[in-house]
mmCIF file of C-alpha atoms and ligand atoms in Angstrom:
data_model
loop_
_atom_site.group_PDB
_atom_site.id
_atom_site.type_symbol
_atom_site.label_atom_id
_atom_site.label_comp_id
_atom_site.label_asym_id
_atom_site.label_seq_id
_atom_site.Cartn_x
_atom_site.Cartn_y
_atom_site.Cartn_z
ATOM 1 C CA MET A 1 -125.017 -168.515 30.468
ATOM 2 C CA SER A 2 -122.343 -166.107 31.770
ATOM 3 C CA GLU A 3 -122.145 -162.567 30.482
ATOM 4 C CA TYR A 4 -119.083 -160.306 30.491
ATOM 5 C CA ASN A 5 -118.565 -156.667 29.551
ATOM 6 C CA ILE A 6 -115.063 -156.381 28.182
ATOM 7 C CA SER A 7 -113.367 -153.101 27.298
ATOM 8 C CA VAL A 8 -111.349 -153.491 24.125
ATOM 9 C CA ILE A 9 -108.388 -151.214 23.442
ATOM 10 C CA ARG A 10 -106.828 -152.360 20.201
ATOM 11 C CA GLY A 11 -104.351 -149.492 20.372
ATOM 12 C CA ASP A 12 -101.803 -149.094 17.613
ATOM 13 C CA GLY A 13 -100.072 -150.958 14.800
ATOM 14 C CA ILE A 14 -100.493 -154.717 14.859
ATOM 15 C CA GLY A 15 -102.503 -154.385 18.082
ATOM 16 C CA ILE A 16 -105.519 -153.673 15.883
ATOM 17 C CA GLU A 17 -104.967 -156.798 13.782
ATOM 18 C CA VAL A 18 -104.203 -159.280 16.558
ATOM 19 C CA VAL A 19 -107.118 -158.228 18.784
ATOM 20 C CA GLU A 20 -109.454 -159.009 15.880
ATOM 21 C CA GLU A 21 -108.304 -162.632 16.004
ATOM 22 C CA GLY A 22 -108.440 -162.747 19.790
ATOM 23 C CA ILE A 23 -112.082 -161.652 19.732
ATOM 24 C CA LYS A 24 -112.827 -164.133 16.947
ATOM 25 C CA VAL A 25 -111.525 -167.024 19.064
ATOM 26 C CA LEU A 26 -113.197 -165.814 22.277
ATOM 27 C CA ASN A 27 -116.519 -165.467 20.474
ATOM 28 C CA ALA A 28 -116.167 -168.992 19.119
ATOM 29 C CA VAL A 29 -115.292 -170.534 22.471
ATOM 30 C CA GLY A 30 -118.023 -168.437 24.086
ATOM 31 C CA GLY A 31 -120.539 -170.124 21.786
ATOM 32 C CA GLU A 32 -119.404 -173.523 23.007
ATOM 33 C CA TYR A 33 -119.266 -172.750 26.697
ATOM 34 C CA GLY A 34 -122.275 -170.469 27.111
ATOM 35 C CA ILE A 35 -120.322 -167.238 27.428
ATOM 36 C CA ASP A 36 -121.878 -164.060 26.126
ATOM 37 C CA TRP A 37 -119.329 -161.311 25.444
ATOM 38 C CA ASN A 38 -120.245 -157.670 25.265
ATOM 39 C CA TRP A 39 -117.217 -156.051 23.598
ATOM 40 C CA VAL A 40 -116.970 -152.310 24.229
ATOM 41 C CA GLU A 41 -114.426 -150.774 21.863
ATOM 42 C CA HIS A 42 -112.350 -147.736 22.843
ATOM 43 C CA PRO A 43 -110.383 -146.196 19.966
ATOM 44 C CA TRP A 44 -107.605 -144.938 22.222
ATOM 45 C CA GLY A 45 -103.892 -144.768 21.492
ATOM 46 C CA SER A 46 -101.753 -142.868 19.013
ATOM 47 C CA ASP A 47 -104.428 -141.879 16.472
ATOM 48 C CA TYR A 48 -106.577 -140.612 19.325
ATOM 49 C CA TYR A 49 -103.575 -138.644 20.606
ATOM 50 C CA MET A 50 -102.972 -137.028 17.209
ATOM 51 C CA GLU A 51 -106.587 -135.866 17.140
ATOM 52 C CA ASN A 52 -107.105 -134.964 20.803
ATOM 53 C CA GLY A 53 -103.708 -134.392 22.405
ATOM 54 C CA THR A 54 -104.255 -137.218 24.922
ATOM 55 C CA VAL A 55 -104.126 -140.969 24.409
ATOM 56 C CA MET A 56 -107.414 -141.512 26.220
ATOM 57 C CA PRO A 57 -110.197 -139.169 27.367
ATOM 58 C CA SER A 58 -110.092 -137.675 30.863
ATOM 59 C CA ASP A 59 -112.896 -140.003 32.011
ATOM 60 C CA GLY A 60 -111.253 -143.031 30.366
ATOM 61 C CA LEU A 61 -110.385 -144.789 33.618
ATOM 62 C CA ASP A 62 -113.922 -144.275 34.951
ATOM 63 C CA THR A 63 -115.280 -145.802 31.760
ATOM 64 C CA LEU A 64 -112.980 -148.828 32.048
ATOM 65 C CA SER A 65 -113.819 -149.333 35.718
ATOM 66 C CA GLU A 66 -117.320 -150.458 34.698
ATOM 67 C CA SER A 67 -116.012 -153.484 32.819
ATOM 68 C CA ASP A 68 -115.297 -157.077 33.837
ATOM 69 C CA GLY A 69 -111.959 -157.050 32.024
ATOM 70 C CA ILE A 70 -109.805 -155.148 29.552
ATOM 71 C CA PHE A 71 -108.484 -156.727 26.357
ATOM 72 C CA LEU A 72 -105.600 -154.742 24.911
ATOM 73 C CA GLY A 73 -103.534 -155.019 21.740
ATOM 74 C CA ALA A 74 -100.453 -152.824 21.704
ATOM 75 C CA VAL A 75 -99.412 -149.207 21.947
ATOM 76 C CA GLY A 76 -96.640 -147.290 20.243
ATOM 77 C CA HIS A 77 -96.255 -145.213 17.081
ATOM 78 C CA PRO A 78 -93.061 -144.178 15.300
ATOM 79 C CA ASP A 79 -94.117 -140.495 15.281
ATOM 80 C CA ILE A 80 -94.958 -140.319 18.981
ATOM 81 C CA GLN A 81 -92.537 -140.706 21.857
ATOM 82 C CA ASP A 82 -93.195 -144.022 23.604
ATOM 83 C CA HIS A 83 -93.496 -142.497 27.060
ATOM 84 C CA ILE A 84 -96.625 -140.674 25.856
ATOM 85 C CA THR A 85 -98.456 -143.835 24.831
ATOM 86 C CA LEU A 86 -97.133 -146.129 27.562
ATOM 87 C CA GLY A 87 -97.263 -143.459 30.269
ATOM 88 C CA GLY A 88 -100.621 -142.097 29.107
ATOM 89 C CA LEU A 89 -102.507 -145.351 28.703
ATOM 90 C CA LEU A 90 -101.001 -148.618 29.959
ATOM 91 C CA LEU A 91 -99.296 -147.412 33.120
ATOM 92 C CA PRO A 92 -102.269 -145.398 34.453
ATOM 93 C CA ILE A 93 -104.523 -148.412 33.854
ATOM 94 C CA ARG A 94 -102.140 -150.774 35.675
ATOM 95 C CA ARG A 95 -101.722 -148.373 38.588
ATOM 96 C CA SER A 96 -105.304 -147.102 38.927
ATOM 97 C CA PHE A 97 -106.759 -150.590 38.925
ATOM 98 C CA ASP A 98 -104.011 -151.867 41.233
ATOM 99 C CA GLN A 99 -103.052 -154.540 38.707
ATOM 100 C CA TYR A 100 -99.964 -155.179 40.770
ATOM 101 C CA VAL A 101 -99.322 -158.624 39.319
ATOM 102 C CA CYS A 102 -98.113 -159.051 35.765
ATOM 103 C CA GLU A 103 -97.945 -162.752 34.931
ATOM 104 C CA ARG A 104 -95.918 -163.632 31.847
ATOM 105 C CA PRO A 105 -95.485 -167.338 31.092
ATOM 106 C CA SER A 106 -92.722 -168.607 28.782
ATOM 107 C CA VAL A 107 -93.184 -172.187 27.618
ATOM 108 C CA LEU A 108 -91.429 -174.035 24.814
ATOM 109 C CA TYR A 109 -94.296 -175.650 22.920
ATOM 110 C CA GLU A 110 -94.266 -178.736 20.719
ATOM 111 C CA GLY A 111 -93.543 -177.685 17.147
ATOM 112 C CA ILE A 112 -91.354 -174.747 18.144
ATOM 113 C CA THR A 113 -87.590 -174.805 17.735
ATOM 114 C CA SER A 114 -85.862 -172.755 20.394
ATOM 115 C CA PRO A 115 -82.845 -170.735 19.248
ATOM 116 C CA LEU A 116 -81.149 -172.481 22.171
ATOM 117 C CA GLU A 117 -79.830 -175.849 21.103
ATOM 118 C CA GLY A 118 -80.974 -179.033 22.786
ATOM 119 C CA TYR A 119 -84.309 -177.991 24.281
ATOM 120 C CA GLY A 120 -87.457 -179.974 23.556
ATOM 121 C CA PRO A 121 -91.134 -179.327 24.235
ATOM 122 C CA GLY A 122 -91.811 -178.356 27.834
ATOM 123 C CA GLU A 123 -88.136 -178.210 28.744
ATOM 124 C CA ILE A 124 -88.467 -174.466 29.184
ATOM 125 C CA ASP A 125 -91.515 -173.755 31.330
ATOM 126 C CA MET A 126 -91.524 -170.741 33.594
ATOM 127 C CA VAL A 127 -93.650 -167.797 34.644
ATOM 128 C CA VAL A 128 -92.192 -164.389 35.318
ATOM 129 C CA VAL A 129 -94.198 -162.533 37.946
ATOM 130 C CA ARG A 130 -93.510 -158.876 37.351
ATOM 131 C CA GLU A 131 -94.328 -156.177 39.909
ATOM 132 C CA ASN A 132 -96.591 -153.867 37.956
ATOM 133 C CA THR A 133 -97.424 -150.728 39.918
ATOM 134 C CA GLU A 134 -94.250 -149.312 41.470
ATOM 135 C CA GLY A 135 -90.489 -149.974 41.236
ATOM 136 C CA GLU A 136 -88.686 -148.251 38.398
ATOM 137 C CA TYR A 137 -91.994 -147.432 36.632
ATOM 138 C CA ALA A 138 -93.322 -145.356 39.552
ATOM 139 C CA ASP A 139 -94.231 -141.967 38.196
ATOM 140 C CA VAL A 140 -91.826 -140.086 40.462
ATOM 141 C CA GLY A 141 -89.300 -137.610 39.131
ATOM 142 C CA GLY A 142 -88.968 -134.365 37.310
ATOM 143 C CA PHE A 143 -86.890 -132.056 35.160
ATOM 144 C CA VAL A 144 -84.793 -129.049 35.982
ATOM 145 C CA TYR A 145 -84.020 -126.653 33.108
ATOM 146 C CA PRO A 146 -85.719 -128.740 30.410
ATOM 147 C CA ASP A 147 -84.323 -128.003 26.937
ATOM 148 C CA PHE A 148 -81.502 -125.888 28.355
ATOM 149 C CA PRO A 149 -77.871 -127.007 28.245
ATOM 150 C CA GLU A 150 -78.107 -127.545 32.031
ATOM 151 C CA GLU A 151 -81.043 -129.938 31.542
ATOM 152 C CA LEU A 152 -81.394 -132.456 34.345
ATOM 153 C CA GLY A 153 -83.826 -135.336 34.815
ATOM 154 C CA ILE A 154 -84.455 -137.245 38.011
ATOM 155 C CA GLN A 155 -86.224 -140.607 37.910
ATOM 156 C CA SER A 156 -86.906 -142.316 41.209
ATOM 157 C CA ALA A 157 -87.710 -145.974 41.772
ATOM 158 C CA VAL A 158 -90.150 -146.777 44.547
ATOM 159 C CA PHE A 159 -89.980 -150.007 46.542
ATOM 160 C CA THR A 160 -92.437 -150.286 49.410
ATOM 161 C CA ARG A 161 -92.515 -153.147 51.890
ATOM 162 C CA LYS A 162 -96.200 -153.680 51.094
ATOM 163 C CA GLY A 163 -95.616 -153.585 47.335
ATOM 164 C CA CYS A 164 -92.677 -155.997 47.462
ATOM 165 C CA GLU A 165 -94.272 -158.429 49.881
ATOM 166 C CA ARG A 166 -97.547 -158.759 48.010
ATOM 167 C CA ILE A 167 -95.952 -159.494 44.630
ATOM 168 C CA ILE A 168 -93.463 -161.925 46.156
ATOM 169 C CA ARG A 169 -96.260 -163.691 48.046
ATOM 170 C CA HIS A 170 -98.174 -164.009 44.776
ATOM 171 C CA ALA A 171 -95.113 -165.675 43.224
ATOM 172 C CA PHE A 172 -94.893 -168.228 46.042
ATOM 173 C CA GLU A 173 -98.608 -168.990 45.812
ATOM 174 C CA LEU A 174 -98.233 -169.479 42.067
ATOM 175 C CA ALA A 175 -95.297 -171.859 42.581
ATOM 176 C CA ARG A 176 -97.520 -173.920 44.882
ATOM 177 C CA ARG A 177 -100.407 -173.920 42.407
ATOM 178 C CA ARG A 178 -98.213 -174.834 39.450
ATOM 179 C CA ASN A 179 -96.741 -177.670 41.512
ATOM 180 C CA LYS A 180 -93.842 -178.149 39.081
ATOM 181 C CA ALA A 181 -90.323 -177.479 40.361
ATOM 182 C CA ARG A 182 -91.806 -175.549 43.320
ATOM 183 C CA HIS A 183 -89.045 -172.986 43.055
ATOM 184 C CA VAL A 184 -89.103 -169.178 43.207
ATOM 185 C CA THR A 185 -86.198 -167.060 41.995
ATOM 186 C CA SER A 186 -85.970 -163.467 43.166
ATOM 187 C CA ILE A 187 -84.349 -160.980 40.784
ATOM 188 C CA THR A 188 -82.405 -158.214 42.457
ATOM 189 C CA LYS A 189 -79.592 -155.720 42.017
ATOM 190 C CA SER A 190 -79.052 -154.829 45.643
ATOM 191 C CA ASN A 191 -75.287 -154.839 45.210
ATOM 192 C CA ALA A 192 -75.642 -151.559 43.299
ATOM 193 C CA LEU A 193 -79.108 -150.272 44.244
ATOM 194 C CA GLY A 194 -78.616 -150.462 47.987
ATOM 195 C CA TYR A 195 -81.864 -148.896 49.179
ATOM 196 C CA GLY A 196 -84.972 -149.950 47.258
ATOM 197 C CA MET A 197 -83.526 -153.306 46.254
ATOM 198 C CA LEU A 198 -82.658 -154.046 49.855
ATOM 199 C CA VAL A 199 -86.327 -153.521 50.745
ATOM 200 C CA TRP A 200 -87.022 -156.051 47.986
ATOM 201 C CA ASP A 201 -84.450 -158.573 49.267
ATOM 202 C CA ARG A 202 -85.656 -158.305 52.841
ATOM 203 C CA ALA A 203 -89.272 -158.756 51.712
ATOM 204 C CA PHE A 204 -88.255 -161.871 49.784
ATOM 205 C CA ASP A 205 -86.514 -163.405 52.806
ATOM 206 C CA ARG A 206 -89.478 -162.642 55.067
ATOM 207 C CA VAL A 207 -92.131 -164.024 52.713
ATOM 208 C CA ALA A 208 -90.014 -167.120 51.916
ATOM 209 C CA GLU A 209 -90.190 -168.137 55.571
ATOM 210 C CA ASP A 210 -93.928 -168.726 55.131
ATOM 211 C CA TYR A 211 -93.279 -171.209 52.295
ATOM 212 C CA PRO A 212 -90.860 -173.868 53.597
ATOM 213 C CA ASP A 213 -92.135 -176.253 50.885
ATOM 214 C CA ILE A 214 -90.859 -173.976 48.084
ATOM 215 C CA GLU A 215 -87.168 -173.754 47.168
ATOM 216 C CA THR A 216 -85.730 -170.306 46.629
ATOM 217 C CA GLY A 217 -82.905 -168.578 44.836
ATOM 218 C CA SER A 218 -81.804 -164.990 44.350
ATOM 219 C CA LEU A 219 -80.033 -163.716 41.246
ATOM 220 C CA LEU A 220 -78.724 -160.337 40.176
ATOM 221 C CA ILE A 221 -80.548 -159.184 37.050
ATOM 222 C CA ASP A 222 -77.396 -159.468 34.930
ATOM 223 C CA ALA A 223 -76.782 -163.057 36.059
ATOM 224 C CA ALA A 224 -80.470 -163.862 35.514
ATOM 225 C CA CYS A 225 -80.277 -162.630 31.889
ATOM 226 C CA MET A 226 -77.293 -164.932 31.390
ATOM 227 C CA ASP A 227 -79.023 -167.924 33.012
ATOM 228 C CA PHE A 228 -82.231 -167.426 30.996
ATOM 229 C CA ILE A 229 -80.021 -168.280 28.015
ATOM 230 C CA ARG A 230 -77.495 -170.609 29.639
ATOM 231 C CA ARG A 231 -79.893 -172.774 31.690
ATOM 232 C CA PRO A 232 -83.528 -171.703 31.269
ATOM 233 C CA GLU A 233 -84.645 -175.097 32.582
ATOM 234 C CA SER A 234 -83.553 -173.991 36.065
ATOM 235 C CA PHE A 235 -86.442 -171.512 36.348
ATOM 236 C CA ASP A 236 -89.975 -172.193 37.545
ATOM 237 C CA VAL A 237 -91.455 -168.981 38.990
ATOM 238 C CA VAL A 238 -89.357 -165.850 38.721
ATOM 239 C CA VAL A 239 -90.306 -162.693 40.599
ATOM 240 C CA GLY A 240 -88.871 -159.325 39.666
ATOM 241 C CA SER A 241 -89.437 -155.611 39.722
ATOM 242 C CA ASN A 242 -91.287 -153.737 37.009
ATOM 243 C CA LEU A 243 -88.220 -153.066 34.849
ATOM 244 C CA PHE A 244 -86.413 -156.327 35.475
ATOM 245 C CA GLY A 245 -89.574 -158.314 34.754
ATOM 246 C CA ASP A 246 -90.027 -156.457 31.482
ATOM 247 C CA ILE A 247 -86.468 -157.148 30.358
ATOM 248 C CA LEU A 248 -86.507 -160.824 31.326
ATOM 249 C CA THR A 249 -89.778 -161.542 29.563
ATOM 250 C CA ASP A 250 -88.413 -160.449 26.193
ATOM 251 C CA ILE A 251 -85.661 -163.021 26.680
ATOM 252 C CA GLY A 252 -88.221 -165.573 27.872
ATOM 253 C CA ALA A 253 -90.299 -164.948 24.753
ATOM 254 C CA ILE A 254 -87.477 -165.267 22.276
ATOM 255 C CA ILE A 255 -85.950 -168.440 23.755
ATOM 256 C CA THR A 256 -89.393 -170.055 23.482
ATOM 257 C CA GLY A 257 -89.805 -169.143 19.841
ATOM 258 C CA SER A 258 -91.235 -165.680 19.306
ATOM 259 C CA MET A 259 -92.552 -162.502 20.870
ATOM 260 C CA GLY A 260 -95.671 -163.476 18.956
ATOM 261 C CA LEU A 261 -96.327 -166.343 21.367
ATOM 262 C CA ALA A 262 -95.945 -164.469 24.672
ATOM 263 C CA PRO A 263 -99.177 -163.630 26.527
ATOM 264 C CA SER A 264 -99.610 -161.615 29.687
ATOM 265 C CA GLY A 265 -102.128 -160.699 32.344
ATOM 266 C CA ASN A 266 -102.065 -157.512 34.400
ATOM 267 C CA ILE A 267 -104.005 -158.712 37.380
ATOM 268 C CA ASP A 268 -105.656 -157.315 40.473
ATOM 269 C CA PRO A 269 -105.741 -160.575 42.446
ATOM 270 C CA GLU A 270 -108.219 -159.086 44.911
ATOM 271 C CA ARG A 271 -110.665 -158.468 42.028
ATOM 272 C CA ARG A 272 -111.619 -154.973 43.140
ATOM 273 C CA TYR A 273 -110.985 -153.648 39.636
ATOM 274 C CA PRO A 274 -110.902 -155.004 36.092
ATOM 275 C CA SER A 275 -107.731 -156.834 35.114
ATOM 276 C CA MET A 276 -106.102 -156.308 31.715
ATOM 277 C CA PHE A 277 -104.858 -158.934 29.267
ATOM 278 C CA GLU A 278 -102.448 -158.145 26.434
ATOM 279 C CA PRO A 279 -99.678 -159.714 24.371
ATOM 280 C CA VAL A 280 -96.179 -158.921 25.651
ATOM 281 C CA HIS A 281 -95.195 -157.575 22.224
ATOM 282 C CA GLY A 282 -95.614 -153.982 21.138
ATOM 283 C CA SER A 283 -97.181 -152.402 18.065
ATOM 284 C CA ALA A 284 -94.464 -153.583 15.612
ATOM 285 C CA PRO A 285 -94.699 -150.704 13.088
ATOM 286 C CA ASP A 286 -92.306 -152.583 10.761
ATOM 287 C CA ILE A 287 -94.978 -155.186 9.943
ATOM 288 C CA THR A 288 -98.165 -153.199 10.590
ATOM 289 C CA GLY A 289 -100.821 -153.564 7.899
ATOM 290 C CA GLN A 290 -99.133 -156.497 6.182
ATOM 291 C CA GLY A 291 -101.475 -159.061 7.744
ATOM 292 C CA ILE A 292 -98.613 -161.227 8.995
ATOM 293 C CA ALA A 293 -98.585 -160.465 12.734
ATOM 294 C CA ASN A 294 -98.802 -163.535 14.937
ATOM 295 C CA PRO A 295 -102.100 -163.377 16.869
ATOM 296 C CA LEU A 296 -101.299 -166.313 19.180
ATOM 297 C CA ALA A 297 -99.920 -164.135 22.011
ATOM 298 C CA THR A 298 -103.219 -162.233 22.020
ATOM 299 C CA ILE A 299 -105.299 -165.403 21.745
ATOM 300 C CA LEU A 300 -103.371 -166.925 24.665
ATOM 301 C CA SER A 301 -103.870 -163.665 26.610
ATOM 302 C CA GLY A 302 -107.582 -164.205 25.951
ATOM 303 C CA ALA A 303 -107.228 -167.645 27.552
ATOM 304 C CA MET A 304 -105.640 -165.990 30.592
ATOM 305 C CA MET A 305 -108.612 -163.608 30.740
ATOM 306 C CA LEU A 306 -111.040 -166.544 30.595
ATOM 307 C CA ARG A 307 -109.219 -168.236 33.468
ATOM 308 C CA HIS A 308 -109.283 -165.031 35.522
ATOM 309 C CA LEU A 309 -113.028 -164.762 34.906
ATOM 310 C CA GLY A 310 -113.449 -168.288 36.259
ATOM 311 C CA GLU A 311 -114.047 -169.915 32.853
ATOM 312 C CA GLU A 312 -111.445 -172.638 33.311
ATOM 313 C CA ALA A 313 -112.825 -175.129 30.766
ATOM 314 C CA ALA A 314 -113.052 -172.476 28.046
ATOM 315 C CA ALA A 315 -109.539 -171.226 28.893
ATOM 316 C CA GLU A 316 -108.150 -174.725 28.564
ATOM 317 C CA SER A 317 -109.963 -175.205 25.287
ATOM 318 C CA VAL A 318 -108.396 -172.055 23.795
ATOM 319 C CA GLU A 319 -104.949 -173.023 25.037
ATOM 320 C CA LYS A 320 -105.212 -176.573 23.714
ATOM 321 C CA ALA A 321 -106.478 -175.368 20.332
ATOM 322 C CA SER A 322 -103.655 -172.825 20.051
ATOM 323 C CA LEU A 323 -101.030 -175.419 20.954
ATOM 324 C CA ARG A 324 -102.526 -177.864 18.454
ATOM 325 C CA VAL A 325 -102.145 -175.264 15.694
ATOM 326 C CA VAL A 326 -98.533 -174.670 16.732
ATOM 327 C CA ALA A 327 -97.740 -178.380 16.974
ATOM 328 C CA LEU A 328 -99.254 -179.121 13.553
ATOM 329 C CA GLY A 329 -97.118 -176.365 12.058
ATOM 330 C CA GLU A 330 -99.356 -175.941 9.013
ATOM 331 C CA THR A 331 -100.729 -172.491 9.830
ATOM 332 C CA LEU A 332 -97.975 -170.326 11.223
ATOM 333 C CA THR A 333 -97.021 -166.713 10.629
ATOM 334 C CA PRO A 334 -93.526 -165.783 9.354
ATOM 335 C CA ASP A 335 -92.089 -165.157 12.851
ATOM 336 C CA LEU A 336 -92.501 -168.922 13.405
ATOM 337 C CA GLY A 337 -91.199 -169.856 9.959
ATOM 338 C CA GLY A 338 -94.603 -170.114 8.269
ATOM 339 C CA THR A 339 -96.278 -168.226 5.445
ATOM 340 C CA SER A 340 -99.781 -167.905 6.882
ATOM 341 C CA ARG A 341 -101.615 -164.707 7.515
ATOM 342 C CA THR A 342 -102.861 -163.352 10.823
ATOM 343 C CA GLU A 343 -106.489 -164.204 10.074
ATOM 344 C CA ASP A 344 -105.576 -167.738 8.942
ATOM 345 C CA VAL A 345 -104.076 -168.435 12.363
ATOM 346 C CA GLY A 346 -107.218 -167.119 14.092
ATOM 347 C CA ASP A 347 -109.358 -169.331 11.819
ATOM 348 C CA ALA A 348 -107.133 -172.339 12.504
ATOM 349 C CA VAL A 349 -107.482 -171.900 16.279
ATOM 350 C CA VAL A 350 -111.268 -171.632 15.920
ATOM 351 C CA ALA A 351 -111.298 -174.802 13.809
ATOM 352 C CA ALA A 352 -109.116 -176.587 16.382
ATOM 353 C CA LEU A 353 -111.529 -175.722 19.200
ATOM 354 C CA THR A 354 -113.921 -178.424 18.218
HETATM 355 N N1 GGG B 1 -98.982 -155.123 24.203
HETATM 356 C C1 GGG B 1 -98.163 -154.421 25.047
HETATM 357 C C2 GGG B 1 -97.553 -153.164 24.526
HETATM 358 O O1 GGG B 1 -98.015 -152.498 23.666
HETATM 359 N N2 GGG B 1 -96.444 -152.879 25.122
HETATM 360 C C3 GGG B 1 -95.729 -151.697 24.837
HETATM 361 C C4 GGG B 1 -94.703 -151.467 25.865
HETATM 362 O O2 GGG B 1 -93.830 -150.661 25.666
HETATM 363 N N3 GGG B 1 -94.801 -152.140 26.985
HETATM 364 C C5 GGG B 1 -93.913 -151.993 28.066
HETATM 365 C C6 GGG B 1 -94.515 -152.556 29.298
HETATM 366 O O3 GGG B 1 -95.359 -153.428 29.219
HETATM 367 O O4 GGG B 1 -94.138 -152.150 30.369
#
């Protein structure tokens, strides 16, 4: 019997609803594979902010550091500026626990019709490896004369040799492990951002030398956005900065059917700290409370958490069950053309486990 203490941050909006289904599925698979979950709920996010003036308590990171993993829903509220929730909760967690890898797979599953014509199951199959602790999301900058007509804001991007090399190396290792096209594409914009992005490009060239068995390519972010739509089959592992990775994975999600199918893992590969697993999508206030949010991205994030914890068989079981539900097409939420409710999809995945 394995035992895991998992911190749960449902967060805001549909995050609360989809995490419910994720836990339901993980409890069910835990029963089959001898996994005992101890879920520790933290009611942090926008409601907490409205009551306390911060999105998490001052000892929040210390509390999370005790856990074996973090399972997160979504953050964001229409009445609160997004930088407060993202910058007060997600980004400090990613940085403090050195979750420098954000893995975001995009796969076209059987039963899903891509908005791109002519693609069948498996014909889009890539992982974006997003740098998760520095780049454009580094918390470096400031204001001069805030709220005055002379107001000025400076936002600096940070690209360190260490930070670039370690994320790029992770991408190459992943390309080896996946053993598919064995190709890594670097996303850059060094034609315009001629300092930080040059550190990135040079790191890519250096690390690539250690992987002669892996093919490489380098694309400007604008060209990469175009090629994600024009020829998504040409991508295997894609490595990009914090911002570029975030942009590309929305495209990756939508060309493979729905934001509601896109999982992610914020990972400390060295396992010094807990890693965090969350759907790529946000809190979706437009559908909150209607019971129609797609929980599959969260359930698949749960599978990524299982794999990170070393529970490979259970991870595979959750993935297979989720894909069976998608392929059958009988229990799908409206984003995938169905009429089912969030909890029906969770139930269907549980039923498909056995
Ligand atoms: N489930 C993820 C979530 O709530 N995301 C909100 C968001 O704005 N994310 C941006 C990011 O991941 O960098």
